[in-house]
XYZ file of C-alpha atoms in Angstrom:
299
model
C 143.380 133.695 68.026
C 140.872 136.087 69.560
C 137.804 135.208 71.613
C 136.420 136.256 74.981
C 134.504 134.861 77.941
C 131.197 135.817 76.322
C 132.101 133.519 73.412
C 132.894 130.653 75.771
C 129.696 131.110 77.783
C 127.697 131.209 74.549
C 129.455 128.107 73.242
C 128.594 126.180 76.442
C 124.983 127.386 76.278
C 124.615 126.276 72.638
C 126.231 122.891 73.411
C 123.883 122.300 76.354
C 120.785 123.479 74.486
C 121.878 121.676 71.282
C 120.558 124.693 69.455
C 122.066 128.033 68.454
C 118.693 129.690 69.020
C 118.344 128.102 72.464
C 121.932 128.972 73.345
C 121.434 132.567 72.268
C 118.391 132.809 74.543
C 120.312 131.398 77.499
C 123.210 133.783 76.859
C 120.826 136.730 76.361
C 122.155 137.463 72.873
C 120.387 138.145 69.584
C 120.391 135.151 67.250
C 122.402 136.978 64.577
C 125.030 138.001 67.135
C 125.211 134.475 68.550
C 125.616 132.926 65.085
C 128.402 135.404 64.266
C 130.216 134.633 67.526
C 130.018 130.857 66.955
C 131.359 131.292 63.427
C 134.123 133.498 64.827
C 135.107 130.772 67.275
C 135.253 128.192 64.508
C 137.321 130.529 62.339
C 139.659 131.286 65.244
C 140.326 127.594 65.934
C 140.202 126.565 62.296
C 137.823 123.655 62.961
C 134.085 123.020 62.939
C 132.720 122.885 66.478
C 129.148 121.898 65.635
C 127.402 119.638 63.158
C 124.279 121.470 61.956
C 121.079 119.520 61.391
C 117.360 120.082 61.013
C 116.746 119.448 64.700
C 119.589 121.559 66.024
C 123.317 121.096 66.459
C 125.633 118.392 67.805
C 129.216 118.780 68.939
C 132.043 117.573 66.742
C 135.047 115.871 68.364
C 136.770 119.274 68.441
C 133.663 120.766 70.010
C 133.652 118.115 72.753
C 137.252 118.999 73.552
C 136.518 122.717 73.639
C 133.496 122.164 75.896
C 135.691 120.497 78.505
C 138.270 123.296 78.367
C 135.649 126.062 78.327
C 133.989 124.753 81.489
C 137.345 124.561 83.259
C 138.308 128.085 82.160
C 135.029 129.573 83.379
C 135.232 127.627 86.642
C 138.698 129.091 87.288
C 137.446 132.565 86.385
C 134.706 132.205 89.006
C 137.281 131.018 91.561
C 139.502 134.001 90.721
C 136.612 136.431 91.051
C 135.569 134.897 94.349
C 139.090 135.024 95.783
C 139.716 138.612 94.706
C 136.319 139.886 95.803
C 136.945 138.246 99.163
C 140.231 140.130 99.556
C 138.613 143.386 98.406
C 135.843 143.145 100.998
C 138.065 141.872 103.779
C 136.435 138.426 103.688
C 138.285 135.138 103.756
C 139.356 133.025 100.785
C 137.583 129.690 100.265
C 138.875 126.278 99.216
C 136.452 123.572 98.081
C 137.416 120.048 99.129
C 135.408 116.908 98.340
C 136.048 113.855 100.517
C 134.816 110.292 100.749
C 133.241 108.998 103.959
C 136.368 107.673 105.645
C 138.364 110.773 104.779
C 135.705 113.025 106.247
C 135.219 110.925 109.371
C 138.680 109.627 110.214
C 141.518 111.494 108.505
C 140.654 115.085 107.674
C 139.243 116.684 110.859
C 142.562 116.810 112.736
C 144.571 117.911 109.682
C 142.026 120.584 108.708
C 141.804 121.925 112.260
C 145.575 122.487 112.304
C 145.447 124.161 108.881
C 142.601 126.507 109.834
C 144.387 127.530 113.029
C 147.494 128.371 111.006
C 145.533 130.209 108.263
C 142.682 132.275 109.768
C 142.233 134.043 106.407
C 141.143 130.830 104.635
C 137.908 128.855 104.903
C 137.573 125.251 103.712
C 134.228 123.986 102.391
C 134.195 120.191 102.758
C 131.490 118.035 101.172
C 131.103 114.263 101.268
C 131.009 112.461 97.918
C 131.714 108.984 96.586
C 135.198 108.645 95.078
C 133.893 108.355 91.503
C 131.919 111.593 91.925
C 134.996 113.282 93.376
C 137.017 112.223 90.323
C 134.417 113.701 87.961
C 134.160 116.980 89.897
C 137.937 117.448 90.093
C 138.448 116.526 86.427
C 135.799 119.033 85.295
C 137.102 121.842 87.529
C 133.994 121.920 89.772
C 136.140 121.250 92.852
C 139.635 122.383 93.820
C 140.733 119.250 95.639
C 139.567 115.741 96.392
C 140.258 113.136 99.071
C 139.384 109.833 97.416
C 140.178 106.179 96.857
C 142.811 106.019 94.120
C 141.147 103.216 92.147
C 138.342 105.617 91.146
C 140.646 108.215 89.568
C 141.522 108.478 85.855
C 145.195 108.764 84.953
C 144.758 112.435 83.976
C 144.179 113.526 87.590
C 147.253 114.342 89.667
C 147.466 112.810 93.124
C 149.706 111.945 96.067
C 149.232 109.200 98.633
C 147.721 110.075 101.993
C 147.323 106.625 103.533
C 145.759 103.192 103.303
C 142.070 102.508 103.920
C 141.266 98.866 104.612
C 137.662 97.921 105.233
C 137.085 95.275 107.895
C 134.137 93.351 109.254
C 133.289 94.170 112.874
C 131.317 91.676 114.929
C 130.297 91.289 118.547
C 132.464 89.137 120.814
C 129.762 86.444 120.863
C 129.261 86.462 117.089
C 130.063 83.365 115.044
C 132.527 85.537 113.123
C 134.493 86.614 116.221
C 138.022 85.229 116.185
C 138.126 84.595 112.433
C 141.464 85.439 110.802
C 139.880 86.534 107.489
C 136.538 86.385 105.773
C 135.015 86.734 102.318
C 132.231 89.295 102.204
C 130.029 86.691 100.506
C 129.977 84.739 103.801
C 127.956 87.536 105.418
C 124.878 86.811 103.285
C 121.770 86.497 105.430
C 123.291 88.279 108.441
C 121.844 91.322 110.181
C 123.806 94.464 109.342
C 124.346 97.847 110.934
C 124.979 100.389 108.168
C 125.667 103.997 107.425
C 122.805 106.286 106.482
C 121.572 106.180 102.894
C 123.522 108.294 100.412
C 126.841 108.294 102.272
C 129.734 107.489 99.968
C 130.913 104.394 101.843
C 127.366 103.015 102.065
C 127.089 103.326 98.284
C 130.474 101.613 97.838
C 129.575 98.651 100.064
C 126.054 98.369 98.627
C 127.386 98.240 95.061
C 129.672 95.301 95.838
C 126.962 93.526 97.828
C 124.699 93.794 94.776
C 127.419 92.389 92.501
C 127.676 89.375 94.789
C 123.906 88.976 94.882
C 123.770 89.812 98.600
C 120.653 91.555 99.817
C 121.706 93.124 103.102
C 119.233 93.021 105.978
C 120.008 96.335 107.661
C 118.673 96.577 111.210
C 119.755 100.192 111.716
C 121.421 103.000 109.799
C 123.576 105.468 111.724
C 125.656 108.497 110.828
C 129.050 107.672 112.358
C 131.321 104.704 112.935
C 131.326 104.980 116.734
C 127.541 104.580 116.868
C 127.696 101.667 114.416
C 130.324 99.870 116.507
C 128.270 100.407 119.664
C 125.340 98.619 117.974
C 127.659 95.802 116.918
C 129.031 95.476 120.466
C 125.441 95.169 121.707
C 124.946 92.155 119.410
C 122.425 93.797 117.067
C 124.332 92.930 113.894
C 127.640 93.057 112.045
C 129.098 95.953 110.037
C 131.789 96.881 107.526
C 133.832 99.919 108.585
C 137.317 101.354 107.949
C 140.033 99.597 109.951
C 141.185 102.877 111.519
C 137.722 103.501 112.960
C 137.317 99.865 114.038
C 140.634 99.790 115.909
C 139.821 103.054 117.664
C 136.412 101.762 118.744
C 137.786 98.367 119.794
C 139.783 100.069 122.565
C 136.533 100.873 124.385
C 134.009 98.392 122.959
C 133.536 94.624 122.913
C 133.980 94.067 119.186
C 136.134 91.799 117.003
C 137.857 92.893 113.786
C 137.934 90.474 110.861
C 139.859 91.498 107.697
C 137.949 91.094 104.411
C 139.693 89.105 101.660
C 137.824 90.982 98.903
C 140.033 93.194 96.712
C 137.575 96.100 96.915
C 138.126 96.248 100.698
C 141.695 97.527 100.219
C 141.809 101.142 99.130
C 144.674 103.612 98.763
C 143.617 107.085 99.852
C 144.973 110.054 97.900
C 144.717 113.827 97.704
C 143.941 114.744 94.101
C 143.601 117.754 91.806
C 143.388 118.347 88.082
C 146.680 120.214 88.363
C 148.344 121.066 91.689
C 150.400 123.755 89.952
C 147.290 125.519 88.585
C 145.465 125.681 91.936
C 144.670 129.060 93.536
C 147.125 130.036 96.267
C 144.808 129.145 99.215
C 144.321 125.645 97.776
C 148.079 125.275 97.252
C 148.639 126.120 100.926
C 146.155 123.414 101.923
C 147.860 120.916 99.612
C 151.244 121.546 101.231
C 149.698 121.154 104.677
C 148.078 117.852 103.676
C 151.366 116.612 102.194
C 152.923 117.161 105.597
C 150.032 115.410 107.339
C 150.357 112.468 104.914
C 154.077 112.178 105.681
C 153.299 112.014 109.390
C 150.621 109.359 108.813
C 153.057 107.347 106.693
């Protein structure tokens, strides 16, 4: 079986353009050369990758499978090139980590600070995403690692537990909810809320479940961090839903009450995930081992 990276890039271009002509243009190849390369790929694998039609081409089931693998292969090639070029120029290696809101705000800063002190030759690019987006990016090879809620991950993604993330309602000491042992989120309908800024992963998560319950949240203010949200709650402006870890930390210095939510979606298991821990570049493997240690200390 013989094919090269040019073949894979062409195959992806044709699949995305749904046209051999369009794919050839994107890959900067002559149409005859592109057609020959596609036929060579099909001969090499012994299967048809495209269904030809008057309006272009569509992927066969085998083609869909190859598209997934081709994107992963090229993503790893880019990672390899980036790592090696960084070593050649004396620059640092980079690890891409996607994290949900609570991971980014509550769990990762301390662990990442310790890792970066121990490994001055490695940089870590952290971006906030919702857990479902993290799962898609990790599965497709667009990200090295993810810090996400386990319920959003498909079985094909490897993971290990980092900790528990329980969402709780926080209310001012004079609120009608203060002192409650538990509460259903549906009971908050009609209340004033303090929320996270639009687009944050946790805001999307809470908003989705509010919509499923038919709750239209009246948000008095949107803020970027849990401390600021809890300060608003303590001032009696509204109630909020935040991670228990953040709520307990804030409760030490603020006049707020914590009320556990009965809803199943409020209990989330946090995990570190990757498509394959064994296949990660060395800098990412070092970060994984560090996070395993941090998870053991949390547990």
